[in-house]
Coordinates of C-alpha atoms in Angstrom, one line a residue:
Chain X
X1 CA 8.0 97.7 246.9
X2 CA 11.1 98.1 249.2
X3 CA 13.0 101.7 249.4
X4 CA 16.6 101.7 249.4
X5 CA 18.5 104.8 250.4
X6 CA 22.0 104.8 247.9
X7 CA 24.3 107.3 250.3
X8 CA 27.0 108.7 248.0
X9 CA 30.4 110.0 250.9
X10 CA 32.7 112.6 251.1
X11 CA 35.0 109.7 252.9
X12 CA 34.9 106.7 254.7
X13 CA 34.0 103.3 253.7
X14 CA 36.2 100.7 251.9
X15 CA 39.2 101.5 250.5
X16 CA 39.0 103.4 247.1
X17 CA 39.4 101.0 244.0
X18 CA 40.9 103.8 242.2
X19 CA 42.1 107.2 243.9
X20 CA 41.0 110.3 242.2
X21 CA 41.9 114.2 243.2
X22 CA 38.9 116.3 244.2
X23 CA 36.7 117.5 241.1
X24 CA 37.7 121.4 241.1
X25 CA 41.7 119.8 239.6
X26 CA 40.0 117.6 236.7
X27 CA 39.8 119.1 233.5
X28 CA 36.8 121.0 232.5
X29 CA 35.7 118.5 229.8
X30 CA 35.9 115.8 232.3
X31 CA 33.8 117.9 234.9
X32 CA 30.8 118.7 232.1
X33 CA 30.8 115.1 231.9
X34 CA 30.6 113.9 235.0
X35 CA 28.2 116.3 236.1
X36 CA 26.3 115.1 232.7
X37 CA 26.3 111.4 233.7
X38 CA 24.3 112.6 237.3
X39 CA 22.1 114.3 235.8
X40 CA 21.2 111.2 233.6
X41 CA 20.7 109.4 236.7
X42 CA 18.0 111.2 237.7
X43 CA 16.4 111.6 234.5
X44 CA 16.5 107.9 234.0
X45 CA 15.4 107.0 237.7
X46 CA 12.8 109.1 237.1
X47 CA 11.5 107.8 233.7
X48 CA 11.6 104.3 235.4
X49 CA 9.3 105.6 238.0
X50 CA 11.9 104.3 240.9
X51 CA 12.9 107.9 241.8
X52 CA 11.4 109.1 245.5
X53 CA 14.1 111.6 246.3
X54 CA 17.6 113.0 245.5
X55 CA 19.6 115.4 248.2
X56 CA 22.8 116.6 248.2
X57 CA 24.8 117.2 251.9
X58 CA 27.3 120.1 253.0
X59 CA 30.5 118.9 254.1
X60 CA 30.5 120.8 257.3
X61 CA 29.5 118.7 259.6
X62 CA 28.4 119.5 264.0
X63 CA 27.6 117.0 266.6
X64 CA 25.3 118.3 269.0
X65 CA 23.5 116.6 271.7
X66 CA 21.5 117.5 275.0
X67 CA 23.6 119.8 277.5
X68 CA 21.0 118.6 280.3
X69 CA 18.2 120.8 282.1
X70 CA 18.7 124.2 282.0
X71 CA 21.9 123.8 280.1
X72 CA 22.4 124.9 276.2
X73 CA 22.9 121.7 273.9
X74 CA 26.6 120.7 273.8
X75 CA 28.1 120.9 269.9
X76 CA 31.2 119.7 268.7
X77 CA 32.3 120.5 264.8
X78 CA 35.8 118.5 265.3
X79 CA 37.9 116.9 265.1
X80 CA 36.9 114.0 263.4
X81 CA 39.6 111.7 261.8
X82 CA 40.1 112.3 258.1
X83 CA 38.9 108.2 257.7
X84 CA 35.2 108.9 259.7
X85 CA 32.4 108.5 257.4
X86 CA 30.9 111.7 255.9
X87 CA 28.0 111.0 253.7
X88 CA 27.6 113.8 251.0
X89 CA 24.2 113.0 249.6
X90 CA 22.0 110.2 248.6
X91 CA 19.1 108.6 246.1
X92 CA 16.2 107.1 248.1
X93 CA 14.7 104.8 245.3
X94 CA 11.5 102.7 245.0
X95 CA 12.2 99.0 243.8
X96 CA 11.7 96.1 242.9
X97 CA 13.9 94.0 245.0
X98 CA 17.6 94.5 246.9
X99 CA 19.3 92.9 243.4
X100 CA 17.7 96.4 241.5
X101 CA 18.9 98.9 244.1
X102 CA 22.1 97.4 243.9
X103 CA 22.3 97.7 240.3
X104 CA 21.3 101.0 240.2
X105 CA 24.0 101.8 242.6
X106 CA 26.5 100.2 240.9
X107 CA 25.7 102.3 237.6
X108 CA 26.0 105.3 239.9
X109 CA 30.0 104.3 241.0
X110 CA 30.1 104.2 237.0
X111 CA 29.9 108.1 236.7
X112 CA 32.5 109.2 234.8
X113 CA 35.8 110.8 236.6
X114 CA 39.4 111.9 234.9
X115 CA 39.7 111.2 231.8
X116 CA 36.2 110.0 231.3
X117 CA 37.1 106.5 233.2
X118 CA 34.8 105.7 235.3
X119 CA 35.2 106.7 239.6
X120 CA 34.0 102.9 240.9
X121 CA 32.5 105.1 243.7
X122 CA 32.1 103.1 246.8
X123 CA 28.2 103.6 247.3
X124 CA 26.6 102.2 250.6
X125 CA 23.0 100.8 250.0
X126 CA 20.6 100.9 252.5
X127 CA 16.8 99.5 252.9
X128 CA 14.2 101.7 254.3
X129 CA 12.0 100.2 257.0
X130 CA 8.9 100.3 256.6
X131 CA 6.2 102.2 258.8
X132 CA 2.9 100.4 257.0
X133 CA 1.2 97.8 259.6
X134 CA 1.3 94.2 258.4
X135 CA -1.9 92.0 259.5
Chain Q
X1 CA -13.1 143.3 239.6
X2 CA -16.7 143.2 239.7
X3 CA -17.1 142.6 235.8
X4 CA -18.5 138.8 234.4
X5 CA -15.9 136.4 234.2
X6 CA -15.0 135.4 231.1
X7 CA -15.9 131.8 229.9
X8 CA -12.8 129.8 231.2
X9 CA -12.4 130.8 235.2
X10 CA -9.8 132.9 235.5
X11 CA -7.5 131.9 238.7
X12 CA -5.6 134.7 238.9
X13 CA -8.4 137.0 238.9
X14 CA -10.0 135.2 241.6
X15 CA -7.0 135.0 243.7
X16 CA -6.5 139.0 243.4
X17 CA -9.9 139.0 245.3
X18 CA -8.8 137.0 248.1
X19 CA -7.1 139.8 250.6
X20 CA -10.2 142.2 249.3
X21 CA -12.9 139.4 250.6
X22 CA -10.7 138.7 253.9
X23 CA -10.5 142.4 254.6
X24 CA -13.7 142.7 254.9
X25 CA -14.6 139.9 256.7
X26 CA -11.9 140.5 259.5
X27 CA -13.3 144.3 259.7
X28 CA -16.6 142.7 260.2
X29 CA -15.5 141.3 263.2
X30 CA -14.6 138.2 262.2
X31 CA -11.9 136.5 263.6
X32 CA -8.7 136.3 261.3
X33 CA -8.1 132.5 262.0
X34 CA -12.3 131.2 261.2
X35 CA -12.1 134.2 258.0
X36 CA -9.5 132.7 256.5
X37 CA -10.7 129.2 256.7
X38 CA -13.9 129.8 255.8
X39 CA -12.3 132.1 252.9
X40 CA -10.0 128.9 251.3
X41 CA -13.5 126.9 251.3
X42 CA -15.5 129.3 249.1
X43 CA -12.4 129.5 246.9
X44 CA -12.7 125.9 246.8
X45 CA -16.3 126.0 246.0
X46 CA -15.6 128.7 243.0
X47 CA -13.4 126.7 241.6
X48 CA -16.6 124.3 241.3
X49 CA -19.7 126.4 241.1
X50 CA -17.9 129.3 238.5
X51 CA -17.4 127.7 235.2
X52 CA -21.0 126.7 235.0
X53 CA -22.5 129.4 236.7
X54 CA -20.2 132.8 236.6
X55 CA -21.1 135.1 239.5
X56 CA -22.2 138.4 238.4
X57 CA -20.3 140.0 241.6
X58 CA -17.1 137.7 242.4
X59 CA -16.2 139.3 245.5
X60 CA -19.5 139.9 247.3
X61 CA -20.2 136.0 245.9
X62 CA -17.2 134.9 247.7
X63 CA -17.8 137.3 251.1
X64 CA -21.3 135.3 250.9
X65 CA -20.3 132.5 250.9
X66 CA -17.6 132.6 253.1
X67 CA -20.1 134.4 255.7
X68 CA -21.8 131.6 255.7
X69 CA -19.5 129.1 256.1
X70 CA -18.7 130.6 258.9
X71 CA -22.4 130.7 260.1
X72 CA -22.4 127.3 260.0
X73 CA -18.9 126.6 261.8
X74 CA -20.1 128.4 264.7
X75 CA -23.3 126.7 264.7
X76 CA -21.9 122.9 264.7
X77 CA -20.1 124.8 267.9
X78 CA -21.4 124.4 271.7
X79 CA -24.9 126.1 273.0
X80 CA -22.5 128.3 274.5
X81 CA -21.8 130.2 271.8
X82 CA -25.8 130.3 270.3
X83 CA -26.1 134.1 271.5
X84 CA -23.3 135.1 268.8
X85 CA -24.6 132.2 265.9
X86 CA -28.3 134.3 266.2
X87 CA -26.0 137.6 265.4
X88 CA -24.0 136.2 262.9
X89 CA -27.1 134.7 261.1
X90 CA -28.3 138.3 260.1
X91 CA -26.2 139.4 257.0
X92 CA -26.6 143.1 259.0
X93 CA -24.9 141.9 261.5
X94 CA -23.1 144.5 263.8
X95 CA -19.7 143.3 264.9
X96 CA -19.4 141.9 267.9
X97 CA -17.9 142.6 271.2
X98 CA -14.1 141.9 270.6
X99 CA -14.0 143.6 267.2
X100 CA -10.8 145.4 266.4
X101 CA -11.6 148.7 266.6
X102 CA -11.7 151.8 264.3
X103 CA -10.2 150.3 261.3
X104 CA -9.6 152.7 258.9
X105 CA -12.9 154.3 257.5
X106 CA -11.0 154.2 253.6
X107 CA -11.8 150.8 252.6
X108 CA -10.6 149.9 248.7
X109 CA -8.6 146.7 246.9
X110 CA -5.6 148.9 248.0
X111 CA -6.1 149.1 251.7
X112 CA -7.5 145.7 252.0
X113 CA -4.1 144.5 250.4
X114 CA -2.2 146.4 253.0
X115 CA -4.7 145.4 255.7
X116 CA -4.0 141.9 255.4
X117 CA -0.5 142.2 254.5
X118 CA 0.0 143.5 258.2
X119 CA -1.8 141.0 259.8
X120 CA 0.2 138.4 257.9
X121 CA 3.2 140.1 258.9
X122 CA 2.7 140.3 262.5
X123 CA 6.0 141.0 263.8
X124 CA 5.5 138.1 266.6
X125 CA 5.0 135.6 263.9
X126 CA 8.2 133.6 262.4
X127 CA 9.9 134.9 259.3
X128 CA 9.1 131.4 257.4
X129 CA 4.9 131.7 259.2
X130 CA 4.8 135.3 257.9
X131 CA 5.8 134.1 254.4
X132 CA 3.4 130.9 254.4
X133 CA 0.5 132.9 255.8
X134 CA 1.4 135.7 253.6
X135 CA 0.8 133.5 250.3
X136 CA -2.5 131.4 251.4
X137 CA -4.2 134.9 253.0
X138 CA -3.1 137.5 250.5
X139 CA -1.3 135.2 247.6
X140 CA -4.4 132.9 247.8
X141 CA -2.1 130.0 247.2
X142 CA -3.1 127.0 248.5
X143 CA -1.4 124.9 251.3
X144 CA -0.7 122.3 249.0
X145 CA 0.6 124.9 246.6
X146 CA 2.9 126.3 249.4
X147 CA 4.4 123.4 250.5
X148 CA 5.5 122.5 246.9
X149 CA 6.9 125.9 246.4
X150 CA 9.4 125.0 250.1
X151 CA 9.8 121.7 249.1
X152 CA 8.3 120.4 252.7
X153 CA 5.3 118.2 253.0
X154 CA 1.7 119.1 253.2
X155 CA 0.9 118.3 256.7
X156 CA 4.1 120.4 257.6
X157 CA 2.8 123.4 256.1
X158 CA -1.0 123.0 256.9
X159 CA 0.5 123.2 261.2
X160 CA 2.9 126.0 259.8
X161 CA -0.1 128.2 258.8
X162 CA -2.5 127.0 261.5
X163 CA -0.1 127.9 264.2
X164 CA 0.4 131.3 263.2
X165 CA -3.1 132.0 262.4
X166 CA -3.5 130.8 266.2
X167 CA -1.1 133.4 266.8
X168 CA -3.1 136.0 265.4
X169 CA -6.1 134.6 267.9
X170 CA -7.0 137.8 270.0
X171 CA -4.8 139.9 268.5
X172 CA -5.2 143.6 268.0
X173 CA -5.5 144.2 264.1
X174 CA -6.4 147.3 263.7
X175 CA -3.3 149.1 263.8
X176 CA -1.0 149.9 261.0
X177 CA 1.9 147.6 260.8
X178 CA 5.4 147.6 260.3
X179 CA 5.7 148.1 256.3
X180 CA 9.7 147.5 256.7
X181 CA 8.8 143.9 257.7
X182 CA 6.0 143.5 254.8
X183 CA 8.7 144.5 252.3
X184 CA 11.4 141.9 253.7
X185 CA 9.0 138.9 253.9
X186 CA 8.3 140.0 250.2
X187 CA 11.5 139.8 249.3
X188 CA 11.6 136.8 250.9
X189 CA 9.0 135.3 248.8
X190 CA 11.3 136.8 246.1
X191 CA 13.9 135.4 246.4
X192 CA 13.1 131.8 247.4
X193 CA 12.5 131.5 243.7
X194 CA 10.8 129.4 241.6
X195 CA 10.4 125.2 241.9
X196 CA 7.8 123.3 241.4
X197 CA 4.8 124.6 239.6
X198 CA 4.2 128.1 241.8
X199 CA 6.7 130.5 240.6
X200 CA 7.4 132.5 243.9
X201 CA 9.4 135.0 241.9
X202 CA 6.7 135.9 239.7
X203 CA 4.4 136.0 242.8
X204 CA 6.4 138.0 245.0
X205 CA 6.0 140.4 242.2
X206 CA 2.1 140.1 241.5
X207 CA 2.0 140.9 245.8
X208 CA 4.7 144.1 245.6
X209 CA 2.7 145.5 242.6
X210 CA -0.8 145.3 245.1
X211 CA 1.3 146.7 247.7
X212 CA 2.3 149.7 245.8
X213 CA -1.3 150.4 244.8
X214 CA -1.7 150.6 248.8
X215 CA 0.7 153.0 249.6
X216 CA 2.8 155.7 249.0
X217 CA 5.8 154.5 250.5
X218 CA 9.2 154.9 248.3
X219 CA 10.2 152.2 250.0
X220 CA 7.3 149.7 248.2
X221 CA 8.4 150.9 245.0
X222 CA 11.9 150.2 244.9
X223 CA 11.8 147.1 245.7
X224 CA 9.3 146.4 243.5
X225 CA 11.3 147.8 240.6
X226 CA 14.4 145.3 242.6
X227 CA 12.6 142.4 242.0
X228 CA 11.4 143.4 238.2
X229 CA 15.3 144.4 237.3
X230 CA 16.6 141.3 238.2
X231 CA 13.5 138.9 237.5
X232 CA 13.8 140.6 233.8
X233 CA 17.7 138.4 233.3
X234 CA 15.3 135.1 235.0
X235 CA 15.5 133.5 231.3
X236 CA 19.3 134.1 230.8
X237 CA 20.5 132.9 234.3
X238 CA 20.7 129.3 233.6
X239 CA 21.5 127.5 230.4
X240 CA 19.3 124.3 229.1
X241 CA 20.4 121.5 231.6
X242 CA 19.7 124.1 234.5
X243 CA 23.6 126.1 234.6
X244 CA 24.4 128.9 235.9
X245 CA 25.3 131.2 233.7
X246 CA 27.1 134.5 235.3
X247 CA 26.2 137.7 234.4
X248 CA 29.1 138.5 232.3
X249 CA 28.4 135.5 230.0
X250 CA 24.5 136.2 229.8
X251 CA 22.7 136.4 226.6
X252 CA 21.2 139.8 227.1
X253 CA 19.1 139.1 224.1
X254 CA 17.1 136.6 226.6
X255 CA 16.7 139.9 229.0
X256 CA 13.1 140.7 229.5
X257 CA 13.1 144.3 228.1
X258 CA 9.2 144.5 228.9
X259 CA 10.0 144.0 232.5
X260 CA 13.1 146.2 232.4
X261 CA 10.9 149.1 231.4
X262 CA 8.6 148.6 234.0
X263 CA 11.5 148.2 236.6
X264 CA 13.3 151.3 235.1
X265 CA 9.5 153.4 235.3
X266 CA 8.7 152.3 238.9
X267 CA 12.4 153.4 240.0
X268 CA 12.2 156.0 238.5
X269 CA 8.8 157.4 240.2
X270 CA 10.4 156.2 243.2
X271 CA 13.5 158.1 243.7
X272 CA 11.2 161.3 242.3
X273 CA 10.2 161.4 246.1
X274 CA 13.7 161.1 247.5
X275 CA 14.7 164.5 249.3
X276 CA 18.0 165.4 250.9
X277 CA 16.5 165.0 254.4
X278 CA 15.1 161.8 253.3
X279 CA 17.1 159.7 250.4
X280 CA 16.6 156.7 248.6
X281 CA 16.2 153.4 250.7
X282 CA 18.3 150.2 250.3
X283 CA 15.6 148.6 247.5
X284 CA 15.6 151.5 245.8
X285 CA 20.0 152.1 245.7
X286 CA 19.8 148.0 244.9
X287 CA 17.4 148.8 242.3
X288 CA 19.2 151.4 240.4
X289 CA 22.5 149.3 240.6
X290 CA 20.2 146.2 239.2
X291 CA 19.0 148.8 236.5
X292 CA 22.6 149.8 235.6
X293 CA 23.5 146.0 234.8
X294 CA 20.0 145.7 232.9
X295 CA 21.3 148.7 230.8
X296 CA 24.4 147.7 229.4
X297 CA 24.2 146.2 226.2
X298 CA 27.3 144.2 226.7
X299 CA 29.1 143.4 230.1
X300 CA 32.5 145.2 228.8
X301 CA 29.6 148.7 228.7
X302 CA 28.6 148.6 232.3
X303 CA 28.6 151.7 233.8
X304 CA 31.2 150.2 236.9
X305 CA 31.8 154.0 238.4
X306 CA 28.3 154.8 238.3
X307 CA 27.3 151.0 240.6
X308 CA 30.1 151.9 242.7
X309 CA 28.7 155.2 243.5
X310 CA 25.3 153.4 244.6
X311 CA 27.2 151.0 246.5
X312 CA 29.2 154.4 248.2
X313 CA 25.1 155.1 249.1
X314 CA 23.9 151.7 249.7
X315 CA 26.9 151.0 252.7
X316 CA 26.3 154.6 253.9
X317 CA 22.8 153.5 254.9
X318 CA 24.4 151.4 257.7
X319 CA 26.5 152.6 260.4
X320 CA 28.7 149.5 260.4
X321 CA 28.1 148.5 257.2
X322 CA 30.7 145.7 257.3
X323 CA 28.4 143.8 260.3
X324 CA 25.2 145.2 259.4
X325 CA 25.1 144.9 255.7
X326 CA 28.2 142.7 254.6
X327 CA 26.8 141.7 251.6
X328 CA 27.1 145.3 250.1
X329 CA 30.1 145.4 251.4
X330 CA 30.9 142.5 249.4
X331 CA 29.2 143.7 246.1
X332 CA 31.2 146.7 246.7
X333 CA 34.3 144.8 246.4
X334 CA 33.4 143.7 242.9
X335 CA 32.5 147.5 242.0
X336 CA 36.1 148.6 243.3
X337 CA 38.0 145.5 241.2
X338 CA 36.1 147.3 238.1
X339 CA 37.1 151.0 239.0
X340 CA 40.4 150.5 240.3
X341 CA 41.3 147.0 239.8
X342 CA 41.3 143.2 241.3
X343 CA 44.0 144.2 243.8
X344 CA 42.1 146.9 245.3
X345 CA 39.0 144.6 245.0
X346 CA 40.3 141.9 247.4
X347 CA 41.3 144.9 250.0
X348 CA 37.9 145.5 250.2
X349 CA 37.1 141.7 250.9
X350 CA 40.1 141.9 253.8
X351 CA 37.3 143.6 255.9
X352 CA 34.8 141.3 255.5
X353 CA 36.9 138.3 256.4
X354 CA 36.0 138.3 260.0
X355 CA 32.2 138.4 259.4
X356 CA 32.2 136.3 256.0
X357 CA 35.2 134.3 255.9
X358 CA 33.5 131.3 256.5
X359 CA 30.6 131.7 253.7
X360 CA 31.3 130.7 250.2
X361 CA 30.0 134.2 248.3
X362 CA 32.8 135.4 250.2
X363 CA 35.4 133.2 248.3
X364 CA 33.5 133.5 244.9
X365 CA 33.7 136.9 245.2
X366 CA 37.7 136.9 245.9
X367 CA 37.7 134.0 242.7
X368 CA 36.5 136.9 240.7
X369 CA 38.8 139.3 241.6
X370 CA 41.9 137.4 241.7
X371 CA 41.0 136.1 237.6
X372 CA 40.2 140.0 237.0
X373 CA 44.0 140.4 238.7
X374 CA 44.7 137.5 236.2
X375 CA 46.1 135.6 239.2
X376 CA 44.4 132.2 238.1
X377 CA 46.0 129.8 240.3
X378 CA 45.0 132.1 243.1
X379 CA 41.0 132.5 241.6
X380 CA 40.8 128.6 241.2
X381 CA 41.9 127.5 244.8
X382 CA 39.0 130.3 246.1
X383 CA 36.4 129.1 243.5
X384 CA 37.5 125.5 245.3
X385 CA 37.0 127.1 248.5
X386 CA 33.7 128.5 247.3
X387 CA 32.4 125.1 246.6
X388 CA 33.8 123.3 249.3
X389 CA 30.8 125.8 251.3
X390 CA 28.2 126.2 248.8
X391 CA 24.6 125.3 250.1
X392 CA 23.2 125.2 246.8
X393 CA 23.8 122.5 244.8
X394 CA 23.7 124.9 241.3
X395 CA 26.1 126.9 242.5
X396 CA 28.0 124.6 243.8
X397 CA 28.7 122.8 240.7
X398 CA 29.2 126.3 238.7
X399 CA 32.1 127.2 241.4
X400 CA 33.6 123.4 240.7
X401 CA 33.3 124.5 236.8
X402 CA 35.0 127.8 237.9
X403 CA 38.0 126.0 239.5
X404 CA 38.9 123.7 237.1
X405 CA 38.5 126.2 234.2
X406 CA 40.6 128.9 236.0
X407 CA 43.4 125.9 236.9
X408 CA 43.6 124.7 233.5
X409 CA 43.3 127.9 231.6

């Protein structure tokens, strides 16, 4: 069965169906729910037995890469522009096929944001490769 | 420990024999890494053999077998090494050449613990190889059970351990270690938690308990009261889908008095021993503020002067405490918003900005104090700040919840 990794972002990506402010100005009510509905997510992923992992991502971000010999490694935190992808966390799930994965992504852009209408989340859906050896 | 078995095996019991058996194999002359090994094997084969046919002495059972399991490793070895296998053979054995010498003649569960501990704790091992070696040789965890308990895979943690028991290769065991860093990789273990099916918590607490059986140390006792103080509000921390609940809103009827008692008892024995010339270590000061919170039958009782005056002590056992020991500093801070108000609170967390400003306890803590100020637009753009640095996604969410109650409120 194919993997699919569903990357949730801080920013970046298409342009938002529907702009929303960040989570900490919605109304408590609105918060419980939302953080309700993700919960579900995993429940249900894992009740269907197409859950393999679930991680959540800082926003800080550093870009580090080799200084050269005898030099420390070279880091950079900023700046980025505000539109540069940020991924905040992901789903990697097992599946049946591509049409699943995206289905189950598009029930997570359903969570619930102010008001209790849903956020239509941009989420970006990737496949796994695999490492098995084919004959 | 030497008494039947009863009917079903007992696991823990068997595990509490593990740093006993591995004691005395290492005093043997064994070599830590092969004991060890050899040790997890007759575990294994307990786990078979017991139920059916109950040992009528566990320990010397599992030193036997262990023994010779590592007989047999040496002898699937090269002919080089046939002079040590005929040794090793003879259950009389005298240790060979590059045995540690003169361990300490008093030999009992209690040394043994503390004898292992330091050799798990070998100050040129890694904090996270000290922990991991720390619960497989004296925890008697397996690696499987480890790696659940971090979250990592199992091939991960089998190099962790087998790098730092290579470590230990040729290493001078025999003298006493540094007990300071045996109580921090305890804590630690502590304070990692609980996920998956090991509870860490719980077993952090099982280890401090041995350790205070194996020495006198204050030090060991305090923080084993710590951990019991604040294991004891475990059940009121989070709510049924996993919240956190703060310690103002807990249900102190969830507290576990049983362990409070203990906590309050082993405290209490502890700072017995304290003297002028030599007062009451940072487990034990965190332990009587811990005690103070367990106390108060209702968050508006706690005695707030009294933890302030244990934080006065607990920052006075640094010299800098605001770069050696911010995060009393910080609990400080919450103390003074109590005694003499929110203002004066966030003062305190002025200091700290330099050293903290970027962590998000630091904001939590000024979120606290600005909604005991009753500034709440103020506490819910540093609960937001909080969040926005959180590396935990539990308290992440309960600073989000924080926010958006203090904005609407």
């Amino acid at each position: 069965m194919p993997k699919y990794l569903l990357l949730k972002h801080y920013r970046g990506g298409p342009k938002a169906h529907k702009p929303y402010p960040p989570m900490d100005q919605w109304a408590p009510e609105d918060v419980e729910a939302h953080m309700a509905f993700l919960r579900n997510v995993r429940h249900t992923l894992l009740e269907s037995g197409e859950y393999v992992d679930g991680q959540a991502l800082t926003p800080e971000r550093t870009w580090v890469r080799w200084g050269g010999p005898d030099a420390a490694p070279v880091t950079t935190d900023g700046p980025h522009p505000e539109t540069s992808d940020l991924v905040a966390g992901w789903y990697m799930v097992d599946v049946d096929s591509r049409e699943r994965a995206l289905e189950i992504a598009a029930y997570v852009s359903s969570e619930p944001g102010p008001g209790g209408e849903p956020l239509y989340e941009w989420i970006d859906v990737r496949e796994v490769m695999t490492d098995v050896k084919t004959d | 420990m030497t008494a039947e078995p009863a009917a079903g095996l007992d696991e823990g019991a068997l595990r509490a024999l593990v740093p006993q058996v591995l004691a005395g194999l290492v005093r043997r002359g064994e070599d830590f890494d092969a004991a060890e090994d050899a040790l997890q094997e007759a575990l294994l084969e307990a786990l078979r053999a017991w139920p059916e046919h109950p040992p009528r002495d566990p320990g010397a059972w599992l030193t036997g077998v262990a023994g010779r399991r590592l007989v047999d490793a040496r002898r699937s070895e090269s002919a080089r090494r046939r002079r040590e296998e005929a040794v090793h053979a003879d259950p009389t054995a005298t240790p060979t050449a590059d045995t540690p010498a003169e361990v300490d003649a008093a030999e009992g569960p209690g040394d043994d613990t503390l004898f292992v501990l330091f050799c798990c704790c070998h100050p040129e091992l890694s904090p996270a190889s000290q922990v991991a070696l720390t619960l497989r040789a004296v925890g008697g965890l397996t690696t499987r059970e480890i790696a659940d308990a971090f979250y990592v895979p199992e091939a991960t943690m089998a190099q962790r351990i087998s790098r730092a028991k290579r470590t230990l290769r040729g290493k001078q065991l025999d003298r006493p270690g540094d007990l300071a860093v045996v109580l921090r990789v305890l804590y630690l273990i502590y304070a990692t938690g609980h996920g998956g099916r090991i509870d860490l918590a719980a077993e952090a607490i099982r280890l401090s308990r041995q350790l205070t059986l194996a020495t006198e140390e204050a030090e060991a006792r305090g923080l084993l009261a710590l951990m019991l103080l604040n294991h004891a509000r475990l059940p009121a921390r989070t709510d049924s889908e996993g919240r956190i609940v703060p310690l103002d809103q807990q249900d102190r009827s969830l507290w576990n008095t049983r362990e409070i008692a203990e906590g309050v008892r082993v405290l209490q024995s502890a700072l017995a021993r304290a003297t002028d010339a030599e007062p009451p270590g940072r487990y034990q000061v965190e332990a009587a503020i811990a005690a103070l919170h367990d106390d108060a039958a209702s968050a508006e009782e706690t005695d707030w002067p009294q933890i302030l005056a244990w934080y006065d002590d607990l920052a006075a056992l640094s010299a800098d405490p605001v770069r050696e020991d911010p995060a009393a500093v910080l609990g400080r801070a919450v103390a003074v918003g109590h005694v003499h108000g929110g203002t004066a609170g966030l003062q305190e967390t002025e200091r700290l900005r330099e050293v903290l400003g970027e962590r998000h306890r630091w904001y939590a803590v000024r979120g606290y104090l600005h909604e005991l100020d009753g500034d709440l637009p103020a506490a819910a753009t540093a609960y937001a700040d909080a969040a926005h640095r959180a590396t935990n996604v539990a308290e992440r969410d309960h600073l989000i919840r924080q926010a958006a109650r203090a904005r609407t409120a």
